[in-house]
Coordinates of C-alpha atoms and ligand atoms in Angstrom, one line a residue:
X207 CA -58.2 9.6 47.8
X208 CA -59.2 9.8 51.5
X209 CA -63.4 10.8 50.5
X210 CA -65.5 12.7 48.7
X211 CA -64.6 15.7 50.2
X212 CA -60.9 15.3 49.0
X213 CA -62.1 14.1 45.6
X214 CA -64.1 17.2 45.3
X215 CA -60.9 19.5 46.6
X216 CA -58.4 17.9 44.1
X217 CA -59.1 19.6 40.8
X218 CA -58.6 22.8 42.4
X219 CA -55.7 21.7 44.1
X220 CA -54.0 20.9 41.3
X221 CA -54.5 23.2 39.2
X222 CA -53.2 25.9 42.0
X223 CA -50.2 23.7 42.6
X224 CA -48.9 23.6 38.9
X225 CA -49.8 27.9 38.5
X226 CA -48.0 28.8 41.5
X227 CA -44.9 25.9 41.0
X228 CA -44.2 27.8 38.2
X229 CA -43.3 31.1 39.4
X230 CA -39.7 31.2 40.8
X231 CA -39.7 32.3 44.4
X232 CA -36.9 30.5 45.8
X233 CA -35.0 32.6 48.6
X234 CA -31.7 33.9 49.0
X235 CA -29.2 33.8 52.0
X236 CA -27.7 37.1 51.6
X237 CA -30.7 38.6 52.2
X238 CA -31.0 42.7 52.2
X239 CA -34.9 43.2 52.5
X240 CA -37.9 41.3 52.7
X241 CA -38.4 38.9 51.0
X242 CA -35.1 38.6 49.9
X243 CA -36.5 37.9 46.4
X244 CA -39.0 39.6 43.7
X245 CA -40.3 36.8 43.3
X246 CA -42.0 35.9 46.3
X247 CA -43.4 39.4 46.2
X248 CA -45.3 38.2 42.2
X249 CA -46.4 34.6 43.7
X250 CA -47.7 36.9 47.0
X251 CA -50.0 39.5 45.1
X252 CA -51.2 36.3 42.8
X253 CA -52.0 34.8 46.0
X254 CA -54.0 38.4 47.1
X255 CA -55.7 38.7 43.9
X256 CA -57.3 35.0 44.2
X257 CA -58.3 35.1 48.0
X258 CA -60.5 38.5 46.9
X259 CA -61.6 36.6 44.1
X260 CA -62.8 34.0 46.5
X261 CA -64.4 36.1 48.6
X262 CA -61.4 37.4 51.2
X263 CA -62.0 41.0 50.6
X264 CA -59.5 42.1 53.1
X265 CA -56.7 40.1 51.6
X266 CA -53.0 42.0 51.1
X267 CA -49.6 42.0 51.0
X268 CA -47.7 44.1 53.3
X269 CA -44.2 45.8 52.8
X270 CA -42.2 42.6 53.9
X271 CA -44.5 40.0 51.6
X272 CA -46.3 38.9 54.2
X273 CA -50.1 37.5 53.0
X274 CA -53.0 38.3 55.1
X275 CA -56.5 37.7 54.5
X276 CA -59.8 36.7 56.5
X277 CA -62.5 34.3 56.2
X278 CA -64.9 35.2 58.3
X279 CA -66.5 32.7 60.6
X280 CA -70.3 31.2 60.8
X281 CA -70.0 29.2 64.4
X282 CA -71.0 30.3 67.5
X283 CA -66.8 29.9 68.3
X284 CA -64.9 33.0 69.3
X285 CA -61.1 31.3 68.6
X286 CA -59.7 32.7 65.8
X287 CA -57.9 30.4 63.9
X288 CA -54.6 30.5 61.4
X289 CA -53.4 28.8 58.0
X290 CA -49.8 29.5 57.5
X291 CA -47.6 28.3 54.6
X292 CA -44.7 29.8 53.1
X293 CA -43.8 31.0 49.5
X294 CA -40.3 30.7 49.4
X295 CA -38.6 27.5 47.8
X296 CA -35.2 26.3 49.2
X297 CA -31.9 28.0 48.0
X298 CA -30.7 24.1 47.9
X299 CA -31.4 23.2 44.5
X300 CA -31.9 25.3 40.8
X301 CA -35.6 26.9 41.4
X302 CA -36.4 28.8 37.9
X303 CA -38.0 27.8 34.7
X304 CA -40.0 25.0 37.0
X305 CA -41.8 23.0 34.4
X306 CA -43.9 20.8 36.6
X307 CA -44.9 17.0 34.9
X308 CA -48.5 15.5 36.2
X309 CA -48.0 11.3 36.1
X310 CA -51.7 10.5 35.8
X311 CA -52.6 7.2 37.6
X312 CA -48.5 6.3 38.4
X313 CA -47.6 2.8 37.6
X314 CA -45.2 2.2 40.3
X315 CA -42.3 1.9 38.2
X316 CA -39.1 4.2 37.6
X317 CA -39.7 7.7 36.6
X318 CA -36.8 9.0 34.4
X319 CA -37.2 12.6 34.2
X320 CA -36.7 14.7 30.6
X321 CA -33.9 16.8 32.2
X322 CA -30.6 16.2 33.6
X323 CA -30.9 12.8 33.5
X324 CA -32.7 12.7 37.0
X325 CA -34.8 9.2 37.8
X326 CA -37.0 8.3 40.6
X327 CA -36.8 4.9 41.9
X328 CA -39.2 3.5 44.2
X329 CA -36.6 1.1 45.0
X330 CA -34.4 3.8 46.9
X331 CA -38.3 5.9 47.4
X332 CA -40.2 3.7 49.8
X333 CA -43.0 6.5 49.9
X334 CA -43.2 6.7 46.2
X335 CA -43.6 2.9 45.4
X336 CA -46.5 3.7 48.0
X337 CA -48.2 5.8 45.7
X338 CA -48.9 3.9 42.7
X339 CA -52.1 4.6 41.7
X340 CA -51.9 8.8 41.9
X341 CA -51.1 11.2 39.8
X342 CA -48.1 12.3 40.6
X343 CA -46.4 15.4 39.9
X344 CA -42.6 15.9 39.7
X345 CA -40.4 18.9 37.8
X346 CA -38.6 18.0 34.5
X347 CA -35.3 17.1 36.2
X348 CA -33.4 20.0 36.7
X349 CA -34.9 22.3 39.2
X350 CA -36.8 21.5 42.3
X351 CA -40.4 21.0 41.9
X352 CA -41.4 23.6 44.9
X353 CA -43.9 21.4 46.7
X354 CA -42.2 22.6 49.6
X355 CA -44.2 24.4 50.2
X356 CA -46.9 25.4 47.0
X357 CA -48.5 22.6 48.0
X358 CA -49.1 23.7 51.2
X359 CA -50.2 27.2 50.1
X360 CA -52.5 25.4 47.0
X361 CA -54.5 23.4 50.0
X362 CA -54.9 26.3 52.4
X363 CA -55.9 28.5 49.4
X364 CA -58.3 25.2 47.9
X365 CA -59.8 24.9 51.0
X366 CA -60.4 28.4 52.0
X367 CA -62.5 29.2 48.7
X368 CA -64.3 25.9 48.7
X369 CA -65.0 27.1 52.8
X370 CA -65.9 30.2 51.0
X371 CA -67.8 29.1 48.8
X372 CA -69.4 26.7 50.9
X373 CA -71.3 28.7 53.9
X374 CA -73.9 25.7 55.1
X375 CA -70.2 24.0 56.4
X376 CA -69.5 25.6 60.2
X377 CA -66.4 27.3 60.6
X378 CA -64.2 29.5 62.8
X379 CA -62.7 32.5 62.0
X380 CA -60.1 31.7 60.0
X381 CA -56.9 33.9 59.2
X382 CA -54.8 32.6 56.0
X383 CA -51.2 33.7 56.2
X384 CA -48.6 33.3 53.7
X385 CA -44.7 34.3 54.7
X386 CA -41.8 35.1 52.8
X387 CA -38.2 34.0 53.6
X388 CA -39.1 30.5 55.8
X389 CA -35.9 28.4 53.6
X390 CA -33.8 30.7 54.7
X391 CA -34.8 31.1 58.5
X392 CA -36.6 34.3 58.4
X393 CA -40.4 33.4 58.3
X394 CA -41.3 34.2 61.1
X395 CA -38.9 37.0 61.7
X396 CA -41.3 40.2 60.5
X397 CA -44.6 38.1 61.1
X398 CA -46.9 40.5 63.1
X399 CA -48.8 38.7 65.4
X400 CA -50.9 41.1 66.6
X401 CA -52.0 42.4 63.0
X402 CA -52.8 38.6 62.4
X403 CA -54.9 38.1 65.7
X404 CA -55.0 34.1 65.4
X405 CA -55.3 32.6 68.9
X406 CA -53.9 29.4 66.9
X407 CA -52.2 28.6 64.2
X408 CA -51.3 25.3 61.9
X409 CA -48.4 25.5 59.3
X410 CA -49.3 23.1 55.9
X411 CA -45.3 22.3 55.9
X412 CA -45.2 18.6 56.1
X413 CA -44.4 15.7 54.1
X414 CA -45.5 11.9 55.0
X415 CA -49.7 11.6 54.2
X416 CA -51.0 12.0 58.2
X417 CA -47.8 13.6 59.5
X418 CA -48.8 16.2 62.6
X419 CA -46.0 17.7 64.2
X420 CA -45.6 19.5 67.7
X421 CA -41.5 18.7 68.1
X422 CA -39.3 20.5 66.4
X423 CA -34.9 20.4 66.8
X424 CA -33.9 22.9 69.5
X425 CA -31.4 24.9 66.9
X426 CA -28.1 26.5 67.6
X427 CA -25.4 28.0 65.5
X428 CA -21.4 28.4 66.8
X429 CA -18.7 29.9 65.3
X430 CA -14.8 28.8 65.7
X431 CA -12.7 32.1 64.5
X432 CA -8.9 31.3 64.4
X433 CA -5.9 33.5 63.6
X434 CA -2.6 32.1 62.9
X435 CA 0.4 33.8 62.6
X436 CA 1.5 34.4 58.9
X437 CA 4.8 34.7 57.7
X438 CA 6.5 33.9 54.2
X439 CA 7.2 30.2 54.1
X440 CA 10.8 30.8 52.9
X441 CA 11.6 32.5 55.9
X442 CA 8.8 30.6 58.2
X443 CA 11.0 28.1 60.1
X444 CA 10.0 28.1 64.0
X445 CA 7.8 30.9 63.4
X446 CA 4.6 30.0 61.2
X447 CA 1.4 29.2 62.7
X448 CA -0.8 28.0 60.2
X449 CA -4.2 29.3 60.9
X450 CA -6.2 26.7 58.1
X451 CA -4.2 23.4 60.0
X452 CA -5.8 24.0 63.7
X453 CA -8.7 24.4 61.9
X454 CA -8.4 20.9 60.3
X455 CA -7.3 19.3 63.5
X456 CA -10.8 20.9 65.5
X457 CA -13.1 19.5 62.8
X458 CA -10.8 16.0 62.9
X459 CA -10.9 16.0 67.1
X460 CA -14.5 16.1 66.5
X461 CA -16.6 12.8 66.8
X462 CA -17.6 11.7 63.4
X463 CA -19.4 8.5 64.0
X464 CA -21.7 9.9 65.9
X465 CA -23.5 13.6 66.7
X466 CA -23.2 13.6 62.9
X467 CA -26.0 14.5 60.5
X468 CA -24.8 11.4 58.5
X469 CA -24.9 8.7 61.6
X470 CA -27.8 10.1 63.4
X471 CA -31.5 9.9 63.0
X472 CA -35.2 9.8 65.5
X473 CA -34.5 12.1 68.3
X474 CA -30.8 12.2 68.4
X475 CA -28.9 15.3 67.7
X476 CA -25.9 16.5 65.9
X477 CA -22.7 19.0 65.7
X478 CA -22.5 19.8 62.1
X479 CA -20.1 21.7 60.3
X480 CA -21.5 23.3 57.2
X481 CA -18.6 26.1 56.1
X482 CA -14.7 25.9 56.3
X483 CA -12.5 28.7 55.2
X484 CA -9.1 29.0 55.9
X485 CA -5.5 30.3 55.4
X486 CA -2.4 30.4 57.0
X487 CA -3.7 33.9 58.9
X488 CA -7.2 33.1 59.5
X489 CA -9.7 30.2 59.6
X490 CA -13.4 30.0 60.2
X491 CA -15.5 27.3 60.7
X492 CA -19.3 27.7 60.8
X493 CA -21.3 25.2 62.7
X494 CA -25.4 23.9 62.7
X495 CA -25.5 22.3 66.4
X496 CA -29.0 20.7 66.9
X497 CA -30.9 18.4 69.9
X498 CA -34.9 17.9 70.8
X499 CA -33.6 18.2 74.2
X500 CA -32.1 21.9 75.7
X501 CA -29.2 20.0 78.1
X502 CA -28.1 17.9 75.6
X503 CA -27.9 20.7 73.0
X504 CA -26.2 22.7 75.6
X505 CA -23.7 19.3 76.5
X506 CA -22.9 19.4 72.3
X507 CA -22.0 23.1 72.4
X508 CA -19.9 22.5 75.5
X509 CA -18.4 19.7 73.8
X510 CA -17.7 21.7 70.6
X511 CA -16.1 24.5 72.7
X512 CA -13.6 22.1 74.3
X513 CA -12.8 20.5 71.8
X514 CA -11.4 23.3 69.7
X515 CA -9.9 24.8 72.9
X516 CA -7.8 21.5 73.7
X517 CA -6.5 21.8 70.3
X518 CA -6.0 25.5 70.2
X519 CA -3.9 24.8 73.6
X520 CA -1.0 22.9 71.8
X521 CA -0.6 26.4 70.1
X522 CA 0.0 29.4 72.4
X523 CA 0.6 31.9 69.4
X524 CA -2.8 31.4 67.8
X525 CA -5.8 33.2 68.9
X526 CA -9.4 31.3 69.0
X527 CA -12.8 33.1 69.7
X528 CA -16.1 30.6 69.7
X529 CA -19.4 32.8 69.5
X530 CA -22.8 30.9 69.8
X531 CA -26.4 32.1 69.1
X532 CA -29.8 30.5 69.2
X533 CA -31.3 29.9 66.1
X534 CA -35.2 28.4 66.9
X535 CA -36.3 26.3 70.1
X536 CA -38.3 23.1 69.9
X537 CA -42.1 24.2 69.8
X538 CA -43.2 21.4 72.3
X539 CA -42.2 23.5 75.3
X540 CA -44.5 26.1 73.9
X541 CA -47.1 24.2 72.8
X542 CA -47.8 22.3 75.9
X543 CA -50.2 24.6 77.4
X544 CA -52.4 24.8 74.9
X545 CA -53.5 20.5 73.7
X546 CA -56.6 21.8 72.3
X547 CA -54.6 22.8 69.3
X548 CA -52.9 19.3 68.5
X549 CA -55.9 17.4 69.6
X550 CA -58.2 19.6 67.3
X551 CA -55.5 18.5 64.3
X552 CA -55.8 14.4 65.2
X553 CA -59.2 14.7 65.3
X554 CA -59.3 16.6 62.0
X555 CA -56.8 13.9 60.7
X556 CA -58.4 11.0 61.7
X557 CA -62.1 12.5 60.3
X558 CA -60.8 12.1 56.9
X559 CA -60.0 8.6 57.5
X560 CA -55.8 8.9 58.0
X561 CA -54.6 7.8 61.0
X562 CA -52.4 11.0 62.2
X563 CA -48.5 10.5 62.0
X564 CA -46.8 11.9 65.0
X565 CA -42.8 12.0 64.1
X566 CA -40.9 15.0 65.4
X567 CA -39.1 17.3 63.0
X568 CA -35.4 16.7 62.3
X569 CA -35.4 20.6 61.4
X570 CA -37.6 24.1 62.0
X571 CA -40.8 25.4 60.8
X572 CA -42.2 29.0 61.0
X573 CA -44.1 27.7 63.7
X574 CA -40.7 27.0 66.2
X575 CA -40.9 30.6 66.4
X576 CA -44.2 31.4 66.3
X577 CA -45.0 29.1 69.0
X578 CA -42.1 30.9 71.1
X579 CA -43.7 34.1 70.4
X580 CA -47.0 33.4 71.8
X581 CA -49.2 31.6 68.4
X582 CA -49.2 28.1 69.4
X583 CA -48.5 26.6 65.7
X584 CA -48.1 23.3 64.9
X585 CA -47.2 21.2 61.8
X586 CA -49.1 19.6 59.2
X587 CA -48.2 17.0 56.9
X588 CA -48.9 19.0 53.1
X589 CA -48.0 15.7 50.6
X590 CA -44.3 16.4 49.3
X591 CA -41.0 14.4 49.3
X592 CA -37.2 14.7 48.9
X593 CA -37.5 18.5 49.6
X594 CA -34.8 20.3 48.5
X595 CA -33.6 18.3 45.4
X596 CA -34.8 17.8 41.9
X597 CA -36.0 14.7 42.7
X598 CA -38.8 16.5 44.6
X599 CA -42.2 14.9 44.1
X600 CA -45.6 15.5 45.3
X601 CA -48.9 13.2 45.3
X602 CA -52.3 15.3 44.0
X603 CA -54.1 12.8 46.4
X604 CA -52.4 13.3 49.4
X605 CA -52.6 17.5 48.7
X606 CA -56.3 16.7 48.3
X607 CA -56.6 15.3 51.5
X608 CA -54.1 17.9 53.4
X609 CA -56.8 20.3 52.0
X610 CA -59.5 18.2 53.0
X611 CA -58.0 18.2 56.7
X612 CA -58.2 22.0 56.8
X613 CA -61.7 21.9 55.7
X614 CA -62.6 19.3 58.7
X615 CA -60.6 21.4 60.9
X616 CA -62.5 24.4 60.6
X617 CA -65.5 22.0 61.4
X618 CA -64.1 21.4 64.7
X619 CA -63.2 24.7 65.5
X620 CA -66.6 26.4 64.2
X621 CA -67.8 26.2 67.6
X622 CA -65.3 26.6 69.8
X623 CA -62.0 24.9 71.7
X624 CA -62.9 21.4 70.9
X625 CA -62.4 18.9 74.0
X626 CA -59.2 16.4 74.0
X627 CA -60.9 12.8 72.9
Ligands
ZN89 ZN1 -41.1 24.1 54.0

């Protein structure tokens, strides 16, 4: 534990964290409204029902499971400021019947879990072995535990009633936001921005203890379309022209030791194909193409694009079409002009005694888009590890202390844009 103020948060915390883990709200792909679960919608009016209880009167849910609510301010600041977490767990990995398991006071070893004979082992876990000493909390084996991301909506919602509840500490106006749909891409999509009326805004999506994140991937998608020409094989000589086979040969003409998921890591980017279909007639390949950097992204598109037209030119009779769309763009360009935010967040970090983690994110958060569309919002770290898997694991003293950053953060914006120092 980071100090007496996180000690004091942690009970709370906790017991937040295990309540709303339970509730299944992971998210769905093929999504036809929002959120694309019912879920979501019973962990969103819980989530109402508690900030009125702690004193948010105005908190509700509107039509697309979005959470609102206000804390008013007591500063002499005017910046209104923004707690955003989402309540959506990742398609990834099995998300119901979450039966969460507290380790009180962890003793560094293994941790062989009930269910599907899942084990932790801080041999392979560098960042567990780290945490011997906490209670940690895991799921049961088979499902995902959800800390990504109920444990960043159990600190915003810890820290926000103990602020509540707690009016000799200064603070800014501060708007609490909870989204729907953020695994599958669509946070940010139907977030009003007006309706929330934050100048700024900090997402409670991070793993690593002191992590704060202003770098997000620069994300693109691609699509490779192929038609062949299909014929019955008995009578196919000369004429067959196998849709599924140039298919192969693209992904193969491909590099694959490097601008792969698998052989890249820090700031370098990747082509990745993530769906194959394919038959003699038709083939599709979907693609994930990611960079920090705009050229480079736009050099690995190019690169993708050639490639599968060099090999579609060995074959006249099939037809190719390559379609790509942006997905998210990397928050730093849009967060640049505004280093009040970030510094705010170190200084908030670094008050509670961690020394801030500055990595950039192999990935997106609500706030790539948000940033884009005007609410500078960067990332911080909320306590969870191995996201999207049933070994998923969460430490109640690092959530303590995430909490505990928010509460030190409204400190430093009570009164104002604080200074960069
Ligand atoms: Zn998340």
């Amino acid at each position: 534990m980071t100090s007496d103020l996180a000690a004091a948060l942690a009970p709370d915390v906790l017991e937040r964290f295990l309540r709303y883990a339970r509730i299944d709200t992971q998210s769905r792909r093929e999504r036809e409204r929002s959120p694309s679960t019912p879920g979501q919608l019973e962990l969103a009016r819980l989530l109402v029902d508690e900030l009125r209880a702690a004193g948010l009167g105005d908190a509700d849910v509107d039509e697309h499971g979005y959470v609102m609510a206000t804390l008013p301010g007591n500063g002499t600041g005017a910046t209104v400021v923004g707690l955003i977490a989402h309540l959506d767990t990742s398609p990834d990995a099995p998300g119901a019947g979450v039966e969460p398991i507290v380790h009180e006071r962890y003793d560094g070893g293994r941790i062989e879990l009930p269910r599907g004979g899942t084990v932790l082992d801080p041999g392979e876990m560098p960042d567990l072995a780290g945490r011997a000493g906490h209670d940690v909390v895991t799921a049961s084996g088979d499902t995902l535990l959800g800390a990504d991301d109920k444990a960043g909506v159990a600190e915003i919602m810890a820290a926000v009633a103990y602020l509540a509840a707690h009016p000799e500490l200064p603070r800014p106006t501060l708007r609490v936001g909870f989204t729907p749909d953020e695994e599958i891409g669509e946070g940010a999509t139907l977030f009003d921005i007006e309706r929330f009326g934050a100048e700024c805004a900090y997402t409670l999506d991070g793993s690593k203890l002191g992590e704060l994140q202003d770098e997000t991937f620069t994300a693109a998608s691609a699509t490779v379309r192929i038609e062949g020409v299909d014929v019955h094989p008995g009578f196919a000589t000369g004429k067959l022209v196998h849709a599924g086979r140039l298919a192969a040969r693209i992904l193969t003409a491909l590099p694959s030791d490097r601008l792969t998921p698998e052989t890249t890591s820090g700031r370098e980017g990747f082509i990745h194909a993530y769906e194959i279909t394919g038959t003699p007639a038709q083939a599709r390949i979907e693609f994930i193409v990611r960079d920090f950097d705009d050229d480079l992204l736009r050099e690995h598109l190019d690169l993708l694009r050639h490639t599968a037209e060099e090999v579609m030119a060995t074959e006249p009779r099939a037809r190719m079409s390559f379609e790509s769309r942006p997905q998210y763009p990397n928050m730093r360009t849009h967060l640049e002009a505004f280093p009040e935010v970030v510094a705010a967040a170190e200084q908030a970090i670094r008050a509670e005694g961690i020394e801030p983690l500055r990595t950039p994110i192999r990935g997106g958060t609500d706030g790539s888009v948000l940033s884009a569309r005007g609410l500078p919002t960067p990332n911080l770290f909320a306590g969870g590890h191995e996201f999207h898997s049933v070994r998923e694991w969460v430490s109640v003293q690092d959530m303590a202390s995430a909490a505990a950053v928010v509460v030190r953060l409204a400190g430093i914006w009570a009164d104002g844009a604080p200074g960069r120092d």
